Coordinates of C-alpha atoms and ligand atoms in Angstrom, one line a residue:
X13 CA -5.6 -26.9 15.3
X14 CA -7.1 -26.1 18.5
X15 CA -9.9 -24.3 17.6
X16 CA -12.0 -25.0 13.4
X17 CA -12.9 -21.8 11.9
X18 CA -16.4 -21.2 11.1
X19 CA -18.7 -18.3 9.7
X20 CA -22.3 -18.5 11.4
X21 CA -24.8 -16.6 10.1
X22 CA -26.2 -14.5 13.6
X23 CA -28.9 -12.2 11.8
X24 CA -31.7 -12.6 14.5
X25 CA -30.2 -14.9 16.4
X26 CA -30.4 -14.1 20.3
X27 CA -26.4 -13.6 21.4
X28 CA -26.2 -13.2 25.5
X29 CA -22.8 -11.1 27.0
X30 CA -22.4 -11.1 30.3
X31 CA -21.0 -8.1 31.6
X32 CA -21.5 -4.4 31.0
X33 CA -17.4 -3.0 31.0
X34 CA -14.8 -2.4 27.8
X35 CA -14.6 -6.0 27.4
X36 CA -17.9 -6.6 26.7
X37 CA -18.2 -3.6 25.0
X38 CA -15.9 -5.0 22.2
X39 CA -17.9 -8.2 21.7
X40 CA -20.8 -6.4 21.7
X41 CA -19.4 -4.4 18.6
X42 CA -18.7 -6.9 16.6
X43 CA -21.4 -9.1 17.4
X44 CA -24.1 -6.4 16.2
X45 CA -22.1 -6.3 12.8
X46 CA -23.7 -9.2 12.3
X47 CA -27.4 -8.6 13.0
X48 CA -27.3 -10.4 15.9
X49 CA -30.2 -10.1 18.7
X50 CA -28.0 -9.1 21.8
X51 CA -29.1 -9.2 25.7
X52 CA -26.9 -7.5 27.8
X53 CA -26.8 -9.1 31.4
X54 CA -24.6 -6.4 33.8
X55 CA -26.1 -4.3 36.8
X56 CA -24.5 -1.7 35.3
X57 CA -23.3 -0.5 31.7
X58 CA -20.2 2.0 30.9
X59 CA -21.6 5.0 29.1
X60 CA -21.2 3.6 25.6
X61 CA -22.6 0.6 26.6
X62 CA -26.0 2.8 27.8
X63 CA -26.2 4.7 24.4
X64 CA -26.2 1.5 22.8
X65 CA -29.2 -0.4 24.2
X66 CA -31.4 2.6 22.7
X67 CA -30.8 0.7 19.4
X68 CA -32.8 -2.0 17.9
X69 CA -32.5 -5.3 19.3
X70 CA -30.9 -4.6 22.0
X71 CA -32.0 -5.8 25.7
X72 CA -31.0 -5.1 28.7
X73 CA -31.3 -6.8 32.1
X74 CA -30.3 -5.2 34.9
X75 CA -28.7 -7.9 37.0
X76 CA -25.8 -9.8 37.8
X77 CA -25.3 -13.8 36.9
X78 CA -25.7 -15.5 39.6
X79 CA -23.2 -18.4 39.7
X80 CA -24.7 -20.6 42.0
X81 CA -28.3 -20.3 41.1
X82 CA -29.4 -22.1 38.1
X83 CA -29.7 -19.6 35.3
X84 CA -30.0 -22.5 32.6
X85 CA -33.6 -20.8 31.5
X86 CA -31.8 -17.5 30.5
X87 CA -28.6 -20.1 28.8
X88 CA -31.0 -21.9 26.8
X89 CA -32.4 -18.9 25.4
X90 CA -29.4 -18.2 23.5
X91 CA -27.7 -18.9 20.7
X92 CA -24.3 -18.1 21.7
X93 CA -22.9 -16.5 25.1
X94 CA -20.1 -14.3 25.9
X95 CA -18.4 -14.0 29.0
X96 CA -17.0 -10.5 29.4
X97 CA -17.4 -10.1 33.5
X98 CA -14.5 -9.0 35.0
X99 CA -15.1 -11.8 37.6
X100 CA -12.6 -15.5 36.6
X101 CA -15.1 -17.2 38.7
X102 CA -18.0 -15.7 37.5
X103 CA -17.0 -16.0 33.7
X104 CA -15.8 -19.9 34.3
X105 CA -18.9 -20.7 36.3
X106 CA -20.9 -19.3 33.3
X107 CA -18.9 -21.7 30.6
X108 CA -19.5 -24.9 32.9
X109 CA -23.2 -24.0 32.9
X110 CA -23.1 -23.3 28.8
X111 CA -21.1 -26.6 28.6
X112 CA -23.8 -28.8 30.3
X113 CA -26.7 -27.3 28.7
X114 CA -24.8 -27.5 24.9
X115 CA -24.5 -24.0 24.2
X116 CA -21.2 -22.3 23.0
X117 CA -19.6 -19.8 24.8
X118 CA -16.6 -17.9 24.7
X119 CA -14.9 -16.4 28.2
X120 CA -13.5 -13.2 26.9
X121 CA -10.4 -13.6 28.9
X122 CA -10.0 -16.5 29.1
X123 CA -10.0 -18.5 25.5
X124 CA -9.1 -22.0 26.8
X125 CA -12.3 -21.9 28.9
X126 CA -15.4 -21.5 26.6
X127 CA -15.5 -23.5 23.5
X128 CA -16.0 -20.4 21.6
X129 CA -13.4 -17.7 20.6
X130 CA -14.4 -14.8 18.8
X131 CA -11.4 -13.7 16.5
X132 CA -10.0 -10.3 15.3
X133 CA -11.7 -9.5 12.6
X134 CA -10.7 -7.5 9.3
X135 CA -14.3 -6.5 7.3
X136 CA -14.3 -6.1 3.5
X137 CA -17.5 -7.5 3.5
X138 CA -18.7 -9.9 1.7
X139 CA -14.9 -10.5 2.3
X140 CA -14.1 -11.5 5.7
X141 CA -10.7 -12.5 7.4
X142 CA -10.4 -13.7 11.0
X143 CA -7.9 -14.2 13.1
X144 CA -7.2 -16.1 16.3
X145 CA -4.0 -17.0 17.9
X146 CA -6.0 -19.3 20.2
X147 CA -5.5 -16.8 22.6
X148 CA -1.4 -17.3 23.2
X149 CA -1.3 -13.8 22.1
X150 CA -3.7 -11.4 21.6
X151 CA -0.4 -8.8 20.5
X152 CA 0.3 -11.7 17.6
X153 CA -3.1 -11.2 16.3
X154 CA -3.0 -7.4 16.7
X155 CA -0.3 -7.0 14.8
X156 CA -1.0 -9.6 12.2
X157 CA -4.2 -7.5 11.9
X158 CA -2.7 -4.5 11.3
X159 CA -0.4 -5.7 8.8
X160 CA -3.0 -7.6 6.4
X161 CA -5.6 -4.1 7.2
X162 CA -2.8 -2.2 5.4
X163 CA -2.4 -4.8 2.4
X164 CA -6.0 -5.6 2.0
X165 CA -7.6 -3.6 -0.9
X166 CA -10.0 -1.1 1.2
X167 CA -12.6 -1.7 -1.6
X168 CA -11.8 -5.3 -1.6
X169 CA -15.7 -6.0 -0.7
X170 CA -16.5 -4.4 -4.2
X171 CA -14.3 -6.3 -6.0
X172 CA -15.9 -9.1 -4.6
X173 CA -19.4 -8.3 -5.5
X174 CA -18.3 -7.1 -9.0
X175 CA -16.7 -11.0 -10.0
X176 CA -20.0 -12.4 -8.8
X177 CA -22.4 -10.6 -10.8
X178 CA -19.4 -12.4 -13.7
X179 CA -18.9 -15.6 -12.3
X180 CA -21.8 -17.3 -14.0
X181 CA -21.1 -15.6 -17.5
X182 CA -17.2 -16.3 -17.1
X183 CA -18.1 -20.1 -16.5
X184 CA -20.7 -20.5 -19.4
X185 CA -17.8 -18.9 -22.0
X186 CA -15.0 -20.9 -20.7
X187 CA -15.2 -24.3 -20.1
X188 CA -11.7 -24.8 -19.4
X189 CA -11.1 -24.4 -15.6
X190 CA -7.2 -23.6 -16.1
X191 CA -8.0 -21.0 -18.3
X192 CA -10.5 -19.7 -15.7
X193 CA -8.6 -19.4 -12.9
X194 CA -5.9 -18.0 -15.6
X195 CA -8.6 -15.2 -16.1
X196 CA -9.9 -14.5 -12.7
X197 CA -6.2 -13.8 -11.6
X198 CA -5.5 -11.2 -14.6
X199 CA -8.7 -9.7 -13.4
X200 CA -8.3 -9.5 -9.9
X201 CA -5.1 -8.5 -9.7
X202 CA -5.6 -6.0 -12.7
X203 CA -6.7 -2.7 -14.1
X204 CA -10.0 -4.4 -13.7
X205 CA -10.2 -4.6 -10.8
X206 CA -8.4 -0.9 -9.3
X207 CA -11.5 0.3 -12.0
X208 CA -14.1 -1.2 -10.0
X209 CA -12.8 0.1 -6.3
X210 CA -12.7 3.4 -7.6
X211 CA -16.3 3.6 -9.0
X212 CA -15.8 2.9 -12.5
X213 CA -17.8 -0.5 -13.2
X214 CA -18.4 0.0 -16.9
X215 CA -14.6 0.1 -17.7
X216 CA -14.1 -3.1 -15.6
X217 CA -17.2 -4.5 -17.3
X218 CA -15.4 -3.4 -21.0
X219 CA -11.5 -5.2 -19.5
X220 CA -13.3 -7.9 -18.4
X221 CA -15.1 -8.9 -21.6
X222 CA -12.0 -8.1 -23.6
X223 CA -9.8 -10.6 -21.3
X224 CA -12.8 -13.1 -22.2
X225 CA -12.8 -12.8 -25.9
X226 CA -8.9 -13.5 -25.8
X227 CA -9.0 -16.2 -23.2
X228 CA -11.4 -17.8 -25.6
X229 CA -9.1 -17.7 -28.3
X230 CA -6.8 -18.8 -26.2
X231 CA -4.4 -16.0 -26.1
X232 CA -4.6 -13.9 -22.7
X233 CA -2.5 -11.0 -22.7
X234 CA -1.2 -10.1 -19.5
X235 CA -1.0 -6.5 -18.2
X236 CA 2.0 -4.0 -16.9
X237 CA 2.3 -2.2 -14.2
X238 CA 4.8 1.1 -14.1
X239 CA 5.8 1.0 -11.0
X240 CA 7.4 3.9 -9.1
X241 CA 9.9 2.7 -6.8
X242 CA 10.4 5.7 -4.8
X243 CA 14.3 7.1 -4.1
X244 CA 15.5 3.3 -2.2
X245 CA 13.9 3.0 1.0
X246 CA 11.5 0.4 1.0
X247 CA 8.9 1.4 3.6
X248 CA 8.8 4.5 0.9
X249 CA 6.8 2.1 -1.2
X250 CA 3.3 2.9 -1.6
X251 CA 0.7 -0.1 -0.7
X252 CA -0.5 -0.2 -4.2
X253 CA 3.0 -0.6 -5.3
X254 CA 4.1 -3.4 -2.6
X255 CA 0.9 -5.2 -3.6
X256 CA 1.8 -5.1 -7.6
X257 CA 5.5 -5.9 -6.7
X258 CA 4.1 -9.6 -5.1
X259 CA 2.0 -9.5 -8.1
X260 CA 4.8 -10.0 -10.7
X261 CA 5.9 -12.5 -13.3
X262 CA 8.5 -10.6 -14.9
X263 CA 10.0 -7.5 -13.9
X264 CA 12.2 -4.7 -15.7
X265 CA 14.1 -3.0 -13.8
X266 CA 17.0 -0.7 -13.8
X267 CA 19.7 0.8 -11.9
X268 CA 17.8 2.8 -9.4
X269 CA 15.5 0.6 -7.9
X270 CA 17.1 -0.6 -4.7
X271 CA 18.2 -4.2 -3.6
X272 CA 15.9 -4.2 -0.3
X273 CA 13.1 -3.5 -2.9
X274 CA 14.5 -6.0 -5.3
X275 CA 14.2 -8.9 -2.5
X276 CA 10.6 -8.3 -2.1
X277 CA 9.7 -9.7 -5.9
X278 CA 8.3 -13.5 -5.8
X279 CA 10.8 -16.0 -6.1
X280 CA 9.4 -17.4 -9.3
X281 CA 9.3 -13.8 -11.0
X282 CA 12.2 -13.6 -13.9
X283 CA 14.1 -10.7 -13.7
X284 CA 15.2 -8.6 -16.8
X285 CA 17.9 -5.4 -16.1
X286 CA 17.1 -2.5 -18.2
X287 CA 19.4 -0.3 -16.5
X288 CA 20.9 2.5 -18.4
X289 CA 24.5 4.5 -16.9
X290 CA 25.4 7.9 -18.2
X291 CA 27.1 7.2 -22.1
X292 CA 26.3 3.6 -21.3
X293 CA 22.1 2.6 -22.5
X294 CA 22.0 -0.4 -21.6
X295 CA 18.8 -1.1 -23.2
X296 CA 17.6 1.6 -25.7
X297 CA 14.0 2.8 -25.1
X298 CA 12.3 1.5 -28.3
X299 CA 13.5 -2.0 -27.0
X300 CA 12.1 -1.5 -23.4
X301 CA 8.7 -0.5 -25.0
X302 CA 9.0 -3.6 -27.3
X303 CA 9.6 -5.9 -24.4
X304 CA 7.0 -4.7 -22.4
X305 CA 4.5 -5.3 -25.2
X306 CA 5.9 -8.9 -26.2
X307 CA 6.2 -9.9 -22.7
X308 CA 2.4 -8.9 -22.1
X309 CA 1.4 -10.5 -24.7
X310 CA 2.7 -13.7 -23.7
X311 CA 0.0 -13.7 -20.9
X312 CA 2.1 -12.2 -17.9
X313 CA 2.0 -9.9 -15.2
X314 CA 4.9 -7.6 -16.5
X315 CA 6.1 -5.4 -13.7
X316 CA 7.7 -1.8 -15.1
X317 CA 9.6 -1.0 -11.9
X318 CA 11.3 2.6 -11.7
X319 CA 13.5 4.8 -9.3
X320 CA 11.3 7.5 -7.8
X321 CA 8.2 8.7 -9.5
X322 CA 7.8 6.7 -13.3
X323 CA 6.5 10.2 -14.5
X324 CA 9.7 12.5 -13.1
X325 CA 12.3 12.1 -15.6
X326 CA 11.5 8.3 -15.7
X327 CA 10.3 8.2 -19.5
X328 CA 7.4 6.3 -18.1
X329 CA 4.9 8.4 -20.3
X330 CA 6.7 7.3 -23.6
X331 CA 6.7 3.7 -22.2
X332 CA 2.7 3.9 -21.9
X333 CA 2.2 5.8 -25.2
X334 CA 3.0 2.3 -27.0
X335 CA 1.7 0.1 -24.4
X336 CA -1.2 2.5 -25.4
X337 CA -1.2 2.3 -29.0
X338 CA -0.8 -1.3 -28.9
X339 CA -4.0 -2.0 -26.4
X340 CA -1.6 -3.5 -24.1
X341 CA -3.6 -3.0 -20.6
X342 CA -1.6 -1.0 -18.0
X343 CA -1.7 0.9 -14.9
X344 CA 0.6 3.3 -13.4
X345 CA 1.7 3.9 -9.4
X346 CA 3.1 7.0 -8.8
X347 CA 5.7 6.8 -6.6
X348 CA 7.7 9.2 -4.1
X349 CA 10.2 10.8 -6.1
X350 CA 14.0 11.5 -4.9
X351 CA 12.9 15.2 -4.3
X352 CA 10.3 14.2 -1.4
X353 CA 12.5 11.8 -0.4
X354 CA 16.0 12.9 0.0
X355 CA 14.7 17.1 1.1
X356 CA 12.6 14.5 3.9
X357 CA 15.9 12.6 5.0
X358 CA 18.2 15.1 4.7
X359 CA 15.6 18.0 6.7
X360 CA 15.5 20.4 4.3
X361 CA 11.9 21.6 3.7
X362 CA 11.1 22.0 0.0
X363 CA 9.3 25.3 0.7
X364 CA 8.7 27.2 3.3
X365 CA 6.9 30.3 4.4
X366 CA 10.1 33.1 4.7
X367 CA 11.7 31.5 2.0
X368 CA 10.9 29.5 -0.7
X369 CA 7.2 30.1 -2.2
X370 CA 7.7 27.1 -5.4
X371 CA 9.6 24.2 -6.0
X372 CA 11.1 23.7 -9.0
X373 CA 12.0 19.9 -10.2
X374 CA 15.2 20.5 -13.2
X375 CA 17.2 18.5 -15.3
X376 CA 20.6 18.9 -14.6
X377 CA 21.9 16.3 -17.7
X378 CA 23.9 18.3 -19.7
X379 CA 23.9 18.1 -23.5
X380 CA 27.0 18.8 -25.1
X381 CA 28.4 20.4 -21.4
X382 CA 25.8 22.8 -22.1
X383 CA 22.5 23.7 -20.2
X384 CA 20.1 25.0 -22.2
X385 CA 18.0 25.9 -19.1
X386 CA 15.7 29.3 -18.8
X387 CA 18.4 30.6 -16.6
X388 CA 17.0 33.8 -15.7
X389 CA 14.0 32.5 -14.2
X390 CA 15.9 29.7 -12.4
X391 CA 17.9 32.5 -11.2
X392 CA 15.1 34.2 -9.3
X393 CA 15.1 34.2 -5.3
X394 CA 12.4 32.8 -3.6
X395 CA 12.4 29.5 -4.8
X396 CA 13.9 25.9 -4.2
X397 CA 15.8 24.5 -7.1
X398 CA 16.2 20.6 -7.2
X399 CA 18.1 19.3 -9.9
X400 CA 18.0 15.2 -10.9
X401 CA 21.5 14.0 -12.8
X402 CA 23.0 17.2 -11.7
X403 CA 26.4 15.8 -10.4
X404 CA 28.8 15.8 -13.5
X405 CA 27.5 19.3 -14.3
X406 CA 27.8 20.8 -11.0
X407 CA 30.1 23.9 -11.6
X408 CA 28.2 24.8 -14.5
X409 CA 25.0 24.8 -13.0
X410 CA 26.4 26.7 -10.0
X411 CA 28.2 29.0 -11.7
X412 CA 24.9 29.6 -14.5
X413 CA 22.9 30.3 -11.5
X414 CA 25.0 33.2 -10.4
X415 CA 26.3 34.7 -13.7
X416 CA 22.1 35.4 -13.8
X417 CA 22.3 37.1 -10.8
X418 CA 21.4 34.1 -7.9
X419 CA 23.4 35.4 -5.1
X420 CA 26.7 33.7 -4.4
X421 CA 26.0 33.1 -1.0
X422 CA 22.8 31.0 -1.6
X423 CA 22.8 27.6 0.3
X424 CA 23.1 24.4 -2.0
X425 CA 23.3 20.8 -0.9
X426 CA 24.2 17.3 -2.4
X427 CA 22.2 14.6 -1.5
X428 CA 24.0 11.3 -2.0
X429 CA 22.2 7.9 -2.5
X430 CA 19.1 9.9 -0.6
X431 CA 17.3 7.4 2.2
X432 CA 19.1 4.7 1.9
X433 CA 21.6 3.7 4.9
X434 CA 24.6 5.4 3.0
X435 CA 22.7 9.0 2.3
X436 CA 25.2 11.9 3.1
X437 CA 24.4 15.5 2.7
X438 CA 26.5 17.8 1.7
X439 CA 26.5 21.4 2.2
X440 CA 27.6 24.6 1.0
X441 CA 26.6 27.6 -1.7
X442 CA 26.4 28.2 -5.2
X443 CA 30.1 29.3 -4.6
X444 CA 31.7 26.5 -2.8
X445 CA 29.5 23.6 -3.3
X446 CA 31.3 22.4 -6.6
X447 CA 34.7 22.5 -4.4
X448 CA 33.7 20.3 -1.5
X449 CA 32.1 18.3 -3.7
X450 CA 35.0 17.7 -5.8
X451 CA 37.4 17.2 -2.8
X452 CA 34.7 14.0 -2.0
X453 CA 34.7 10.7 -3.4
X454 CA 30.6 11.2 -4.2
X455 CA 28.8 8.1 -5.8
X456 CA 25.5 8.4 -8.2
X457 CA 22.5 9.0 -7.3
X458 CA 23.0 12.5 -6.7
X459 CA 20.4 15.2 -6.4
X460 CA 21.4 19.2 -5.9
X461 CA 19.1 21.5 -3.9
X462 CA 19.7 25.0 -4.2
X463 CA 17.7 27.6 -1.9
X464 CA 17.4 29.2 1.2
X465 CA 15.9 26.4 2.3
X466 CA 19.3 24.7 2.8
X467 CA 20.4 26.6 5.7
X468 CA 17.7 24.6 8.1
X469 CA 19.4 21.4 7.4
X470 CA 22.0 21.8 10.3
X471 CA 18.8 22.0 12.4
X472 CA 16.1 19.4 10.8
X473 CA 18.4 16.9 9.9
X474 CA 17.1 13.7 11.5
X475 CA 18.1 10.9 9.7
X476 CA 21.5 9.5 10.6
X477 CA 22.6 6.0 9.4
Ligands
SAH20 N1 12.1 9.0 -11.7 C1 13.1 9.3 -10.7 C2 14.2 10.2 -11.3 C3 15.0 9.5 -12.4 S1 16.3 10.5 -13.0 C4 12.5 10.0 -9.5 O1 11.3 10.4 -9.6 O2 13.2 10.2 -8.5 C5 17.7 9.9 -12.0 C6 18.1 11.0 -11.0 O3 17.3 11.0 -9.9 C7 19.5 10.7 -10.5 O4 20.5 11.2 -11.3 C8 19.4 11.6 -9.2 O5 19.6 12.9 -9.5 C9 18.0 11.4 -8.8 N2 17.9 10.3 -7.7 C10 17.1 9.2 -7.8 N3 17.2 8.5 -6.6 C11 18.0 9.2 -5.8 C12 18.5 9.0 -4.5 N4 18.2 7.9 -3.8 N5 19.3 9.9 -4.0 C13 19.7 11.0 -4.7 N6 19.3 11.3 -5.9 C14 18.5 10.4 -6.5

């Protein structure tokens, strides 16, 4: 390790950059984050720059550094000193002098010269992560940034603040350290938690004291997460749901959910198939419900994953209802469901101005090869029809639609296996849709769009595996 991480307190301290351009601009950003005292040392200052040394704290002399002279009064004077000239003989001639008087520096562009580098920073304060690639590559860092800014809480900094106002009362009540940690990491990655970053501090407060009378008896329960999946692409995930998924112990999962999403579960978390085919339930519901409450209550993190949206024909509300009635913490992430996705992928726009004015999401599952569907109103123009398990009854639905007077001529398509690298569209109308289909080996997951709306696919369609 080239380079120890630190965190210095700057608040009043006297920070000098050298330089008045972008690059010192930068530094100077995140330096008055901290509440440092800043003197600016540039003959000039960009415009930004300018506005800035109206603020507080801020000083400005109107000079260059002279590299030859001995500037060690106006060194001395500071804490720490930035070299953001864009001068390499300027900026190293500053660091020697730093070096030989003892105070740090950092040369902007040049890490391996100061002793000093000032990382990328991600600010959830009082959480702080910095980053330094010891200046190999600034792009590494970027990037790296990026990626842990997008899985970092955004409230993360009240999370914080919430557990410390806790930490003292958690320690008196439980002695044990295990079953401490055991308790901050329910809470943290918990209801409790989401609660607090959305405002709600009571209801954490009421979670958190629950979790403490159990973990004092010495039963924790754990909590579940329903978990929408979305249609199979993974970057379709939402962050919440990515950040649950790593947070798992146990998952149930069925047939939907896709492999790519599969391979992003912890190595350690046991996996438990739930998966139910058409005349073929696997698992019957009562039992799912059962085993997400027995599973809980063993103290884990029991992850309810689900294809698309857990509350769009995913039986995710009766799930809950028990986890409910048996004060069994959850939470639930919606997720996108095969609608969004495979109309996205497939470029055919759920509504649209000239021709569809409402969506309608349907059950095509037939009971008993019958649909007992309000087929006049479905029948209406003017609207997109999307109906979920709507493959083995696709004639009847076609043919339903137009016996209550849906013109024969109006576009349908079947999405197959939507946004994943085998999607295929296929298109046609209420009339010949069922016979193209037929003539196609098609496999399951299948969703049927019916609408106007069709008809743009030859000309949206963007998304070819
Ligand atoms: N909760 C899920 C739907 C579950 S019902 C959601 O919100 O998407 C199962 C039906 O969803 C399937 O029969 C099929 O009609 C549809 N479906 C799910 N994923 C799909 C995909 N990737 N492509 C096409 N249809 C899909």
């Amino acid at each position: 390790m080239e380079h120890f991480p630190l965190f210095i307190r700057l608040t009043e301290r006297s920070c000098l950059v050298v330089g008045g351009g972008q690059v010192a601009l930068r530094k100077v950003h995140a330096l008055q984050r901290s509440g440092a005292r800043l003197t600016l040392l540039a003959p000039t200052l960009c415009d930004p720059l300018q506005e800035l040394i109206q603020a507080d704290g801020v000083t400005h002399l109107p000079r260059s550094f002279h590299p030859d002279a001995d500037e060690s009064e106006l060194i001395r004077g500071a804490f720490l000193v930035v070299a953001a000239t864009d001068d390499d003989a300027c900026n190293h001639a500053i660091a020697e002098q730093c070096e030989r008087l003892g105070v740090h520096c950092n040369v902007a562009s040049d890490a391996a010269a100061g002793d000093l580098v000032l990382p990328a920073i991600i600010d959830r304060s009082p959480v702080v992560v910095a980053l330094n690639s010891g200046g190999a590559s600034p792009t590494v860092t970027r990037y790296l940034k990026r990626q842990l800014e997008a899985f970092l809480p955004a409230r993360l900094g009240q999370v914080a603040l919430w557990a410390e106002q806790w930490r003292s009362r958690v320690k008196q009540r439980l002695s044990d350290i295990k079953l401490r940690r055991r308790l901050w990491d329910r809470v943290l990655s918990g209801l409790a938690a989401s609660y607090v970053s959305y405002g709600n501090q009571q209801a954490a407060d009421n979670i958190i004291e629950q979790h403490l009378g159990e973990a004092e008896r010495g039963v924790l329960d754990g909590e579940v997460f329903l978990v929408g999946a979305g249609p199979g692409d993974p970057d379709l995930l939402t962050l919440k749901a990515l950040r649950l998924i790593q947070q798992a112990d146990v998952v149930l999962y069925d047939r939907l959910v896709s492999e790519p999403i599969m391979s992003l579960l912890p190595k350690e978390c046991e996996r438990i198939y739930v998966g139910k085919r058409q005349a073929d339930h696997a698992v019957p519901q009562q039992d799912i419900n059962q085993l997400l409450v027995d599973l809980a209550r063993q103290g884990r993190n029991v992850l309810r994953l689900k294809g698309g949206d857990p509350f769009i024909f995913g039986r995710g509300g009766e799930e809950i209802e028990k986890l409910a009635g048996q004060g069994v913490p959850f939470q639930v992430v919606p997720g996108i469901t095969a609608a969004s996705g495979c109309a996205s992928y497939a470029g055919i726009p759920l509504t649209h101005r000239d021709y569809a004015q409402s969506v309608r999401f349907v059950t095509g599952h037939l009971q008993n090869n019958e649909t007992n569907l309000e087929w006049p109103e479905l029948a209406r123009g003017g609207q997109t029809l999307v109906f979920y398990m709507g493959l083995s009854g696709l004639p009847a639905i076609c043919q339903a639609l137009q016996q209550y007077g849906r013109q024969a001529e109006t576009p349908a398509a079947i999405v197959e296996r939507g946004t994943t690298p085998d999607q295929r569209v296929l298109t046609g109308t209420l009339e010949s849709l069922p016979e193209i289909v037929a003539g196609q080996k098609v496999k399951a997951p299948t969703l049927l769009i019916v609408g106007e709306v069709v008809q743009l696919q030859s000309q949206l369609s963007w998304f070819h595996p």
